[in-house]
mmCIF file of C-alpha atoms in Angstrom:
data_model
loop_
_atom_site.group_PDB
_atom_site.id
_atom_site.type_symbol
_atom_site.label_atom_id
_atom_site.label_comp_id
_atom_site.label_asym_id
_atom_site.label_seq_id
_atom_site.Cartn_x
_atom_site.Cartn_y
_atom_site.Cartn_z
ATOM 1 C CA UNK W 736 195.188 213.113 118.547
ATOM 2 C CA UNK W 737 195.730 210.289 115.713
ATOM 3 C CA UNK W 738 192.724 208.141 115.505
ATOM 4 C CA UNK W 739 192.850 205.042 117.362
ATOM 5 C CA UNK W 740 189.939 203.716 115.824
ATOM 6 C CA UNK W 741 188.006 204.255 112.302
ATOM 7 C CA UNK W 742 184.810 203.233 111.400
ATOM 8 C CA UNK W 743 183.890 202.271 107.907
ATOM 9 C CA UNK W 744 179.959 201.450 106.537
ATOM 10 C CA UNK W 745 179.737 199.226 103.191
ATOM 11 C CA UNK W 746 177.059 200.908 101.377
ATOM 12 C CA UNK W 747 175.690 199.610 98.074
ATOM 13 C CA UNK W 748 176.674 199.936 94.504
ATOM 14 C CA UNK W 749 179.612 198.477 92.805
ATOM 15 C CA UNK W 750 183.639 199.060 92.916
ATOM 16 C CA UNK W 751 182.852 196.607 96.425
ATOM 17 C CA UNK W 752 186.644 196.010 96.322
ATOM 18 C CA UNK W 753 188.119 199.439 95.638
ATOM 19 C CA UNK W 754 185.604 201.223 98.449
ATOM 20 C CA UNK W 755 187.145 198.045 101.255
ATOM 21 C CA UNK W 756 190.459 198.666 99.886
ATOM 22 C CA UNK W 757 190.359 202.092 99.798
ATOM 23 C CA UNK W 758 189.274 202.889 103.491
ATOM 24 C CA UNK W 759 192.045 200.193 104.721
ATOM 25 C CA UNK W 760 194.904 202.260 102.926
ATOM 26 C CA UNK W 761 193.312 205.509 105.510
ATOM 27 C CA UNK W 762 193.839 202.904 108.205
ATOM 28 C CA UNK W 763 196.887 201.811 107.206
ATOM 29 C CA UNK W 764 197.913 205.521 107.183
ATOM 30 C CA UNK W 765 197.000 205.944 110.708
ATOM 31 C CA UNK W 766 198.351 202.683 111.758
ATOM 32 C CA UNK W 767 195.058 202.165 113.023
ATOM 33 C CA UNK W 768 192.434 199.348 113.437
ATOM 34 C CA UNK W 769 189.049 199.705 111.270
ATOM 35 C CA UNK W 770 185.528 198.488 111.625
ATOM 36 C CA UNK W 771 184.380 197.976 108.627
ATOM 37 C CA UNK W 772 180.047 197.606 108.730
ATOM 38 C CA UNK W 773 178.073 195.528 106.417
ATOM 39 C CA UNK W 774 174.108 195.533 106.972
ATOM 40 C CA UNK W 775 171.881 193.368 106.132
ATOM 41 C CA UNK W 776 167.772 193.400 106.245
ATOM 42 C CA UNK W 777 165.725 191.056 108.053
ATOM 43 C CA UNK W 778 163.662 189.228 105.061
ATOM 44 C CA UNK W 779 160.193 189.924 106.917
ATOM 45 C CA UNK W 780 160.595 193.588 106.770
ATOM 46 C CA UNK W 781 161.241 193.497 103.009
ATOM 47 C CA UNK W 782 158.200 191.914 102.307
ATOM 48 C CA UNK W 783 154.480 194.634 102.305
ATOM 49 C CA UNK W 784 152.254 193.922 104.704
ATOM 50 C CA UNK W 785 149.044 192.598 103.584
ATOM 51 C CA UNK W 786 150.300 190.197 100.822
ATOM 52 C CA UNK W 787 148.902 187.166 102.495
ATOM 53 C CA UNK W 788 151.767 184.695 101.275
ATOM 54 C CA UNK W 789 151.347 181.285 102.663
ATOM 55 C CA UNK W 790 153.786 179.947 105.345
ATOM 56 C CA UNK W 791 155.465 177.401 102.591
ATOM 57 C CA UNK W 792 156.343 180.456 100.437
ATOM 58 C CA UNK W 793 157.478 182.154 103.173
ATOM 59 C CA UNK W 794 159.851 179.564 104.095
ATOM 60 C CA UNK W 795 161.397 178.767 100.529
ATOM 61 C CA UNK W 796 161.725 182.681 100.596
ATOM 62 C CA UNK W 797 163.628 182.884 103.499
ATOM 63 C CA UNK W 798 165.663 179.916 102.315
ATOM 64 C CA UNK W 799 166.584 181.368 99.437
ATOM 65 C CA UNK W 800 167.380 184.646 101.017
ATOM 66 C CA UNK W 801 169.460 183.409 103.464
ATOM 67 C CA UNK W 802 171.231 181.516 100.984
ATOM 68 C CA UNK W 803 172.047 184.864 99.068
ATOM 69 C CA UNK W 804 173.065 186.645 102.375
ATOM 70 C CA UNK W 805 175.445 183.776 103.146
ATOM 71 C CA UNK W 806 176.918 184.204 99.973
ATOM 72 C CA UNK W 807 177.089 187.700 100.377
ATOM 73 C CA UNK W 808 178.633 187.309 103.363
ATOM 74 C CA UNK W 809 181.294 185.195 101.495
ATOM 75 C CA UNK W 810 182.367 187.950 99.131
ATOM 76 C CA UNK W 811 182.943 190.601 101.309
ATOM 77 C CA UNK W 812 184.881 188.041 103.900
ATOM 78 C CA UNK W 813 187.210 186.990 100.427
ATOM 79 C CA UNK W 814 187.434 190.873 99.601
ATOM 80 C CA UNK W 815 188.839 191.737 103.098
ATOM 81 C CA UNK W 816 191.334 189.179 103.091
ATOM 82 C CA UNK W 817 192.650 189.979 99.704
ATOM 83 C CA UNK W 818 192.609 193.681 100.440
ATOM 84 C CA UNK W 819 194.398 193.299 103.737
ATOM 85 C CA UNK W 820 196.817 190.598 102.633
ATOM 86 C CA UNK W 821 197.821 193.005 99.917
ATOM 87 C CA UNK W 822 198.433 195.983 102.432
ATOM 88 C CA UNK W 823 200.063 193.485 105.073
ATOM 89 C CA UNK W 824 197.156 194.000 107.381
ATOM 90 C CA UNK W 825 196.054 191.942 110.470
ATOM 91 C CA UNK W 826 192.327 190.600 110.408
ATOM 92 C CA UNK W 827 191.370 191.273 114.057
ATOM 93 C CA UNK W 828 187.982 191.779 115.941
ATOM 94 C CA UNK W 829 190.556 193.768 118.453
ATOM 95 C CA UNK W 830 192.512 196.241 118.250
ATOM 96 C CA UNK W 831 196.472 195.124 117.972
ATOM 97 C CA UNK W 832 198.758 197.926 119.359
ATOM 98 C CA UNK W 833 201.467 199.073 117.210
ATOM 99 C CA UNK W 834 199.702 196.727 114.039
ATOM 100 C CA UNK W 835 197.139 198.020 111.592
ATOM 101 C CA UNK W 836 193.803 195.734 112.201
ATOM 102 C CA UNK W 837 190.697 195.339 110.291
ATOM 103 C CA UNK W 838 187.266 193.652 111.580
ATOM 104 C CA UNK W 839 184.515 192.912 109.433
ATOM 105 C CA UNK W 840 181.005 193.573 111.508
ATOM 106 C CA UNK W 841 177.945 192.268 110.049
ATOM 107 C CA UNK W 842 174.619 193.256 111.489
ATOM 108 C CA UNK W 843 171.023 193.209 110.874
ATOM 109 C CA UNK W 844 169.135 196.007 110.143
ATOM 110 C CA UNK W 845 168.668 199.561 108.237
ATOM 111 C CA UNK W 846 171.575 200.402 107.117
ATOM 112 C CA UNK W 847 171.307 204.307 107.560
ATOM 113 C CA UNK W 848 170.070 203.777 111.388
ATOM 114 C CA UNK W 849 172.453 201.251 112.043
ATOM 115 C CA UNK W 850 175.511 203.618 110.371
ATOM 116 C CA UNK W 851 173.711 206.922 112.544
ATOM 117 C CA UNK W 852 174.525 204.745 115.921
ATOM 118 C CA UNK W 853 177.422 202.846 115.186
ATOM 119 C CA UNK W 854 179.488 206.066 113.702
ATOM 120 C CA UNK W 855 179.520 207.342 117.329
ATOM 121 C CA UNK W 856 181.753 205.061 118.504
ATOM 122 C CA UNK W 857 185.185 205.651 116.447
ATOM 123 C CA UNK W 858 187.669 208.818 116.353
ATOM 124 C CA UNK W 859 187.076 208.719 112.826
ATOM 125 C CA UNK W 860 184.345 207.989 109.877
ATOM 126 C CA UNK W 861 185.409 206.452 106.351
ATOM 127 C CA UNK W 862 182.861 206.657 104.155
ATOM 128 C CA UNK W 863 182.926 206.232 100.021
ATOM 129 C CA UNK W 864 181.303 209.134 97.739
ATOM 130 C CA UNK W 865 177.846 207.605 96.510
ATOM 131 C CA UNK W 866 177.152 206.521 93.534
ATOM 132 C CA UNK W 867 176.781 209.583 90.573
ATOM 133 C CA UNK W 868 177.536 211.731 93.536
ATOM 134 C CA UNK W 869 173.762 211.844 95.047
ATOM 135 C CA UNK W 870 174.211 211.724 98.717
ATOM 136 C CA UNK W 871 172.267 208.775 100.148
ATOM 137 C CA UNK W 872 170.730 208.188 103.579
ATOM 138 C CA UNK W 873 173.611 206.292 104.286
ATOM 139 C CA UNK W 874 176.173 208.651 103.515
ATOM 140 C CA UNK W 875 173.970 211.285 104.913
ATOM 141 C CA UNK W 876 174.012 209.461 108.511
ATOM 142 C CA UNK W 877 177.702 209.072 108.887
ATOM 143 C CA UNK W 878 178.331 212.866 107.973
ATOM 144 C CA UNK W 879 175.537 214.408 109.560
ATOM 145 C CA UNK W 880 174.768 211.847 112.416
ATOM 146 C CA UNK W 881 178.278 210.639 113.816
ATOM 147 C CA UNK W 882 179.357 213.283 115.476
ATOM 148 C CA UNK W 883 183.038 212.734 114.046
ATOM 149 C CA UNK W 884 184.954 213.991 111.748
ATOM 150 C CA UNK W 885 184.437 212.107 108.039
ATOM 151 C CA UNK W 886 187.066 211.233 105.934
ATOM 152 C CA UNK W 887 184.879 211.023 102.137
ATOM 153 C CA UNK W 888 187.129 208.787 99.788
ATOM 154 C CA UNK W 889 186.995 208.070 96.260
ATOM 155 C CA UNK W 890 185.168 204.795 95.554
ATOM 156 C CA UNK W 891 188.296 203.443 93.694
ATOM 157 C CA UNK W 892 191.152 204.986 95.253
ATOM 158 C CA UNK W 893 195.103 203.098 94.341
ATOM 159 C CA UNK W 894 197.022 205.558 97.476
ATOM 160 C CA UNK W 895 196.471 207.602 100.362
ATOM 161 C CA UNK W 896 198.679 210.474 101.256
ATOM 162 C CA UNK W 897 198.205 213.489 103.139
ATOM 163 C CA UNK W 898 202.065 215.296 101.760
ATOM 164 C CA UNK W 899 200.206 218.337 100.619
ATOM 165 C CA UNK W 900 196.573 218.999 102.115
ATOM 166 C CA UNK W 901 194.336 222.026 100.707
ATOM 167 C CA UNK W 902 192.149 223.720 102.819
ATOM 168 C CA UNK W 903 189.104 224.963 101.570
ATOM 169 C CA UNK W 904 188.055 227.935 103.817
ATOM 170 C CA UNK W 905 184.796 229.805 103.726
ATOM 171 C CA UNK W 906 184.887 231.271 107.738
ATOM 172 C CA UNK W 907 182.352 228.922 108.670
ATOM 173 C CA UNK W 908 181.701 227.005 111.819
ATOM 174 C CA UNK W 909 182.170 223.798 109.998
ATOM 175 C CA UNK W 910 185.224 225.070 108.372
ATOM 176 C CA UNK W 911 186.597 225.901 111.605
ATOM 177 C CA UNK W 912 186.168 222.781 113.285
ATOM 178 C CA UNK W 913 187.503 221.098 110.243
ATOM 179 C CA UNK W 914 190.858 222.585 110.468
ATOM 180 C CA UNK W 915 191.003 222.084 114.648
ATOM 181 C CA UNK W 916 190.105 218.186 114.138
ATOM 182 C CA UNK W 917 193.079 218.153 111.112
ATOM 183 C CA UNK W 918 195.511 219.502 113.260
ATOM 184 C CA UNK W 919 197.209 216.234 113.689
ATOM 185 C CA UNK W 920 197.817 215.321 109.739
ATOM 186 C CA UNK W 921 198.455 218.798 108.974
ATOM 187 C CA UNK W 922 201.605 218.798 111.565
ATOM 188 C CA UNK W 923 202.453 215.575 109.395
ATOM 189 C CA UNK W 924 201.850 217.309 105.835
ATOM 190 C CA UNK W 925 204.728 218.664 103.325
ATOM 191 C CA UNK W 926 202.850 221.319 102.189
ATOM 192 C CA UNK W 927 199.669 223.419 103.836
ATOM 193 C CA UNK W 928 197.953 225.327 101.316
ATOM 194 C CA UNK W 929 194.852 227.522 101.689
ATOM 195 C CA UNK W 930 192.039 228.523 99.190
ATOM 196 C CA UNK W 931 189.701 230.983 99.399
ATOM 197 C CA UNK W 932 187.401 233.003 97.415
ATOM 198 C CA UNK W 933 186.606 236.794 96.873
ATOM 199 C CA UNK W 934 183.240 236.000 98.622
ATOM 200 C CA UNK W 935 184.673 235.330 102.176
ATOM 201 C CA UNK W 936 188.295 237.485 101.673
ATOM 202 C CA UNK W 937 186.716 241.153 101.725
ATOM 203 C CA UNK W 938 188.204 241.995 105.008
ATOM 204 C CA UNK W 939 191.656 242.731 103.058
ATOM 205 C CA UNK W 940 192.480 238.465 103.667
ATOM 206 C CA UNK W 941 192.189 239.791 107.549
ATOM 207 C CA UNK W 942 190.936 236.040 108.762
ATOM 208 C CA UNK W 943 192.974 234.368 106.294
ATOM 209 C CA UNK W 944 195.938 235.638 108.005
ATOM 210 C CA UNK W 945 194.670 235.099 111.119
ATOM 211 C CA UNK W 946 194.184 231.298 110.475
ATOM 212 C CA UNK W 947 197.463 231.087 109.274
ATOM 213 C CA UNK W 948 198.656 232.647 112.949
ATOM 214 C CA UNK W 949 196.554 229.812 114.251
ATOM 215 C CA UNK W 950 197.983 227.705 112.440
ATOM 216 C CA UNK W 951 201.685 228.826 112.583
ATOM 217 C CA UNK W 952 201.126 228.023 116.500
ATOM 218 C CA UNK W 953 200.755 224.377 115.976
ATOM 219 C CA UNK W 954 203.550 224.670 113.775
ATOM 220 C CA UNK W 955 202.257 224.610 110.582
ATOM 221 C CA UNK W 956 203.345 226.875 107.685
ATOM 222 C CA UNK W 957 200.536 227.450 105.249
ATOM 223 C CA UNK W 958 200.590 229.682 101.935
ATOM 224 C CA UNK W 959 196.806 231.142 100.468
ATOM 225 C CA UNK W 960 195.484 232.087 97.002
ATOM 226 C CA UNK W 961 192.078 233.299 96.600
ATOM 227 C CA UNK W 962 190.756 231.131 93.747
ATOM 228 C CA UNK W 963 187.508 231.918 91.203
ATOM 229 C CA UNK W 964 184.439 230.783 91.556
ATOM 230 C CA UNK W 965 182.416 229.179 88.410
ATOM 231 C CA UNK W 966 179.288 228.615 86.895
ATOM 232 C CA UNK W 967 179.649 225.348 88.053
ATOM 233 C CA UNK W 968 179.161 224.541 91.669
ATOM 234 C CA UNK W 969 181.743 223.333 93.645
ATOM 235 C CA UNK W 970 184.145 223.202 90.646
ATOM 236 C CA UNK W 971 186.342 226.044 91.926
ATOM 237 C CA UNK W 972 187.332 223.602 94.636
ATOM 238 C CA UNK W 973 188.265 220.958 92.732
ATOM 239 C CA UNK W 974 190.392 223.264 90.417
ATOM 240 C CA UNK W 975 192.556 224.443 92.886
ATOM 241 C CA UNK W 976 192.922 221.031 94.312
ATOM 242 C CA UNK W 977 194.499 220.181 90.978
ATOM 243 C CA UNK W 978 196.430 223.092 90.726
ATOM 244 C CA UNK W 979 197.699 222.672 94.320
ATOM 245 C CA UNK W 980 198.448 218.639 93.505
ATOM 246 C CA UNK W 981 196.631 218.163 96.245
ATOM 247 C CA UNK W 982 196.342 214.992 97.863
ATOM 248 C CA UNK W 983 193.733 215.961 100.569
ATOM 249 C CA UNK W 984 191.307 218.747 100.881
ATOM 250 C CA UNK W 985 189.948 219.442 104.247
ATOM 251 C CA UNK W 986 186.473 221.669 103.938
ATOM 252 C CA UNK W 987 183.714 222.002 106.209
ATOM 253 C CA UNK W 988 180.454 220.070 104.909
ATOM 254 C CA UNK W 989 176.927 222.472 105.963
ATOM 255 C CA UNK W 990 173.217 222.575 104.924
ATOM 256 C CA UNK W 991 170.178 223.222 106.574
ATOM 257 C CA UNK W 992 168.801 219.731 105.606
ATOM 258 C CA UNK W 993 171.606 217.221 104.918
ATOM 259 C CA UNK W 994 175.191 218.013 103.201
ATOM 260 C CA UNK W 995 174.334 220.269 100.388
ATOM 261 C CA UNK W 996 177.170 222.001 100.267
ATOM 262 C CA UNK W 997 180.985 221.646 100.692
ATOM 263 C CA UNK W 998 183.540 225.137 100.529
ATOM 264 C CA UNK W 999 182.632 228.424 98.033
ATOM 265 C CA UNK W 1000 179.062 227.864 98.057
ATOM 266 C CA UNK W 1001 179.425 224.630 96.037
ATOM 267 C CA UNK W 1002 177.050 221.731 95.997
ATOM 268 C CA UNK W 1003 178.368 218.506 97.558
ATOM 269 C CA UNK W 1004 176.974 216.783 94.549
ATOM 270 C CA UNK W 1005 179.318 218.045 91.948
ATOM 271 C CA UNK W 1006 182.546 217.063 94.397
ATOM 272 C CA UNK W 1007 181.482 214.064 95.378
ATOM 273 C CA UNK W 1008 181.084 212.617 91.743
ATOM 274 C CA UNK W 1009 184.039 214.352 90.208
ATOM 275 C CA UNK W 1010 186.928 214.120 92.858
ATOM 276 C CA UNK W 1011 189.856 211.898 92.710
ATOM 277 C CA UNK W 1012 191.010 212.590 95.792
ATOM 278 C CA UNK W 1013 189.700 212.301 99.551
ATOM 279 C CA UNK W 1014 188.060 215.085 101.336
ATOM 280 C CA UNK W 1015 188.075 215.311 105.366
ATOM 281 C CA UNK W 1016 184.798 217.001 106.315
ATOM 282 C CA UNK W 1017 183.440 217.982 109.693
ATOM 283 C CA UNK W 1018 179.427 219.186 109.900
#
């Protein structure tokens, strides 16, 4: 099923306008509407307890505060609207059937709790690698906490193509569902390639071959090369990505406490700070 519906968080850092711009070029892929979520704290929860600041303070405080989220407010609002008048998209709380549509949705609150709720309501998460590649608690929450399947984009990202998709297979649950839930874009793709490593190919390639009979029933024709791994986690992914000239990889994202680790036993750190191109992840 093609997503109907994505859901994208703003978190923080800069590249504001190539993260928003990036996530509506998925949507406009998918010919799709997007909810795009910007968070913003309530002033009284920023402040310690115990500070005993006078109500006068308080007020010019809040003023001012206000003032800057207003503002804020503003940008993103002007960033949208550029973004989506560049990519001929409609600016729509609603879905528009048969039109790409994008909704900005500001609320108050944590960001991370607010992302871990609102994720669950969507076919689809969009969320931007974090900044130096150090997955936050917002990025965390829409991977780990959605329930959906996450689509991790660059934070400055010019196209979006899924032509030739590499799958990154390791025999893992998350690998597995991966695959099931990219059914739909790998029908679409030009060119299907999996990547594996000695680690998970010493039944003689046995369950490579078998996914490719899996995949061969949705009519999908898929070549495999088992790649090397380095001294470098994660790096053996991206290498065969760039070998492949891939424009999608589609892994499964695991850890005991978080995303640790994406495909070939490599940390998610390393990808997510040196990739150029998306990654669809399921946990």
């Amino acid at each position: 099923m093609l997503p109907k519906k994505l859901f994208f968080p703003v978190g923080g850092g800069d590249e504001l306008q190539g993260r928003i711009c990036g996530a509506l070029l998925v949507a406009k892929h998918s010919n799709t509407h997007i909810e795009i979520l910007v968070s913003q704290m309530n002033l009284t929860k920023t402040i310690p307890q115990g500070m005993g600041i006078s109500d006068d303070i308080l007020k010019r405080l809040e003023k001012i505060y206000l003032e800057n989220l207003e503002n804020d407010n503003k940008k993103d609002q002007e960033i949208l609207k550029k973004c989506a008048k560049d990519l001929d998209i409609e600016l729509s709380d609603y879905p528009v059937e048969g039109k790409t549509t994008a909704h900005l949705n500001v609320i108050s609150g944590m960001r991370s709790k607010l992302v871990a709720q609102q994720s669950k309501f969507c076919d689809m998460v969009i969320v931007a690698t974090p900044p130096k590649g150090e997955p936050t608690a917002t990025f965390e929450a829409a991977v780990t906490e959605s329930g959906k399947p996450v689509m991790i984009i660059p934070r400055e990202m010019k196209k979006f193509s899924t032509d030739n998709i590499l799958i990154g297979w390791n025999n893992s649950p998350q690998a597995s569902r991966a695959v099931s839930e990219a059914i739909p874009m790998l029908k679409k793709a030009k060119k299907v390639h999996i990547v594996s490593s000695k680690e998970y190919t010493t039944d003689g390639y046995v369950r490579i071959k078998a996914l490719q009979s899996y995949l061969k029933v949705h009519g999908i024709d898929t070549t495999f090369s088992v790649t090397k791994t380095t001294f470098v986690p994660g790096e053996a992914l991206l290498n065969a990505a760039k070998e492949q000239g891939a424009d999608l990889i589609v892994a499964g994202a695991y850890g005991h406490k978080g995303v640790k680790e994406l495909f070939l036993g490599g940390s998610a750190k390393y990808i997510l700070k040196h990739t150029h191109i998306p990654t669809f992840v399921v946990h």
